Amino acid sequence: MENLLQQLDENLKELYRKALDADALLEQLQQQGQAKYQTVFSKDAGFRVESNRFMPYLAETAEQVAAIRHNQQFNTSTLQRVVQQLQLLHKTLTEFRAAVKA
């Protein structure tokens, strides 16, 4: 269990910096009249939060990891949801960075 939590924490740490950078860039783009959208992820993406920035989504995922740690147990559906969220955040942040550089 501890190895699993450690891996989840490492993913969260890696995503934290990327999300901060992406949100700062989104802020700049929005001030320039670009980035005109309501949410980063659609409602069916598996997140409860809706935001036009990445950090609220990352915070939601981190809260779920903290709940797993606090309870010292997890059910398969919670773990599956957390892993899917982490994968989606990694994928979307990578695609966003590539699109901005292009």
Short mmCIF file of C-alpha atoms in Angstrom, two decimals:
data_model
loop_
_atom_site.label_atom_id
_atom_site.label_comp_id
_atom_site.label_asym_id
_atom_site.label_seq_id
_atom_site.Cartn_x
_atom_site.Cartn_y
_atom_site.Cartn_z
CA MET A 1 0.00 0.00 0.00
CA GLU A 2 2.81 2.40 0.85
CA ASN A 3 4.46 1.87 -2.56
CA LEU A 4 1.18 2.67 -4.25
CA LEU A 5 0.74 5.87 -2.26
CA GLN A 6 4.32 6.85 -2.98
CA GLN A 7 3.77 6.41 -6.73
CA LEU A 8 0.58 8.47 -6.59
CA ASP A 9 2.42 11.21 -4.69
CA GLU A 10 5.22 11.25 -7.26
CA ASN A 11 2.67 11.68 -10.03
CA LEU A 12 1.00 14.53 -8.17
CA LYS A 13 4.35 16.28 -7.63
CA GLU A 14 5.26 15.96 -11.30
CA LEU A 15 1.87 17.31 -12.38
CA TYR A 16 1.95 20.18 -9.88
CA ARG A 17 4.68 22.17 -11.63
CA LYS A 18 3.25 21.42 -15.07
CA ALA A 19 -0.21 22.55 -13.97
CA LEU A 20 1.15 25.77 -12.45
CA ASP A 21 3.03 26.59 -15.65
CA ALA A 22 0.04 25.73 -17.83
CA ASP A 23 -2.32 27.85 -15.72
CA ALA A 24 0.04 30.83 -15.93
CA LEU A 25 0.18 30.43 -19.69
CA LEU A 26 -3.60 30.12 -19.88
CA GLU A 27 -3.91 33.34 -17.92
CA GLN A 28 -1.65 35.12 -20.42
CA LEU A 29 -3.57 33.72 -23.36
CA GLN A 30 -6.88 34.75 -21.85
CA GLN A 31 -5.61 38.29 -21.27
CA GLN A 32 -4.67 38.39 -24.95
CA GLY A 33 -8.22 37.46 -25.90
CA GLN A 34 -7.47 33.81 -26.53
CA ALA A 35 -8.32 30.69 -24.52
CA LYS A 36 -12.05 31.33 -24.69
CA TYR A 37 -13.46 28.18 -23.13
CA GLN A 38 -15.36 27.36 -19.98
CA THR A 39 -13.65 24.21 -18.72
CA VAL A 40 -10.44 22.30 -19.34
CA PHE A 41 -12.21 18.92 -19.22
CA SER A 42 -15.71 17.95 -20.25
CA LYS A 43 -18.24 16.86 -17.66
CA ASP A 44 -17.80 13.20 -18.60
CA ALA A 45 -14.02 13.24 -18.01
CA GLY A 46 -14.35 11.86 -14.47
CA PHE A 47 -13.83 15.02 -12.43
CA ARG A 48 -16.39 16.63 -10.13
CA VAL A 49 -14.84 20.09 -10.38
CA GLU A 50 -15.32 22.30 -13.43
CA SER A 51 -12.66 24.93 -14.11
CA ASN A 52 -10.89 26.76 -16.91
CA ARG A 53 -7.56 26.03 -15.18
CA PHE A 54 -5.67 22.81 -14.38
CA MET A 55 -4.96 23.27 -10.65
CA PRO A 56 -8.53 22.65 -9.41
CA TYR A 57 -8.52 19.29 -11.21
CA LEU A 58 -5.15 18.41 -9.71
CA ALA A 59 -6.40 19.47 -6.27
CA GLU A 60 -9.41 17.18 -6.59
CA THR A 61 -7.15 14.25 -7.45
CA ALA A 62 -4.79 15.09 -4.57
CA GLU A 63 -7.74 15.16 -2.15
CA GLN A 64 -8.71 11.65 -3.23
CA VAL A 65 -5.15 10.41 -2.70
CA ALA A 66 -5.14 12.05 0.74
CA ALA A 67 -8.42 10.31 1.59
CA ILE A 68 -6.94 6.95 0.57
CA ARG A 69 -3.93 7.66 2.80
CA HIS A 70 -6.10 8.78 5.72
CA ASN A 71 -8.36 5.75 5.53
CA GLN A 72 -5.42 3.39 4.91
CA GLN A 73 -7.68 1.53 2.56
CA PHE A 74 -9.17 2.00 -0.84
CA ASN A 75 -11.70 0.44 -3.07
CA THR A 76 -10.92 -0.46 -6.64
CA SER A 77 -13.27 2.13 -8.14
CA THR A 78 -11.65 4.99 -6.20
CA LEU A 79 -8.16 3.90 -7.19
CA GLN A 80 -9.26 3.45 -10.78
CA ARG A 81 -10.77 6.95 -10.84
CA VAL A 82 -7.59 8.48 -9.39
CA VAL A 83 -5.38 6.69 -11.91
CA GLN A 84 -7.64 7.76 -14.80
CA GLN A 85 -7.53 11.36 -13.58
CA LEU A 86 -3.75 11.30 -13.33
CA GLN A 87 -3.45 9.82 -16.82
CA LEU A 88 -5.83 12.41 -18.26
CA LEU A 89 -3.96 15.26 -16.57
CA HIS A 90 -0.60 13.97 -17.87
CA LYS A 91 -1.97 13.54 -21.40
CA THR A 92 -3.76 16.88 -21.55
CA LEU A 93 -0.87 18.87 -20.09
CA THR A 94 1.54 17.25 -22.55
CA GLU A 95 -0.77 18.00 -25.48
CA PHE A 96 -1.28 21.57 -24.25
CA ARG A 97 2.45 22.22 -24.02
CA ALA A 98 2.98 20.76 -27.51
CA ALA A 99 0.19 22.89 -28.96
CA VAL A 100 1.52 26.07 -27.39
CA LYS A 101 5.05 25.43 -28.67
CA ALA A 102 3.79 24.79 -32.22
#
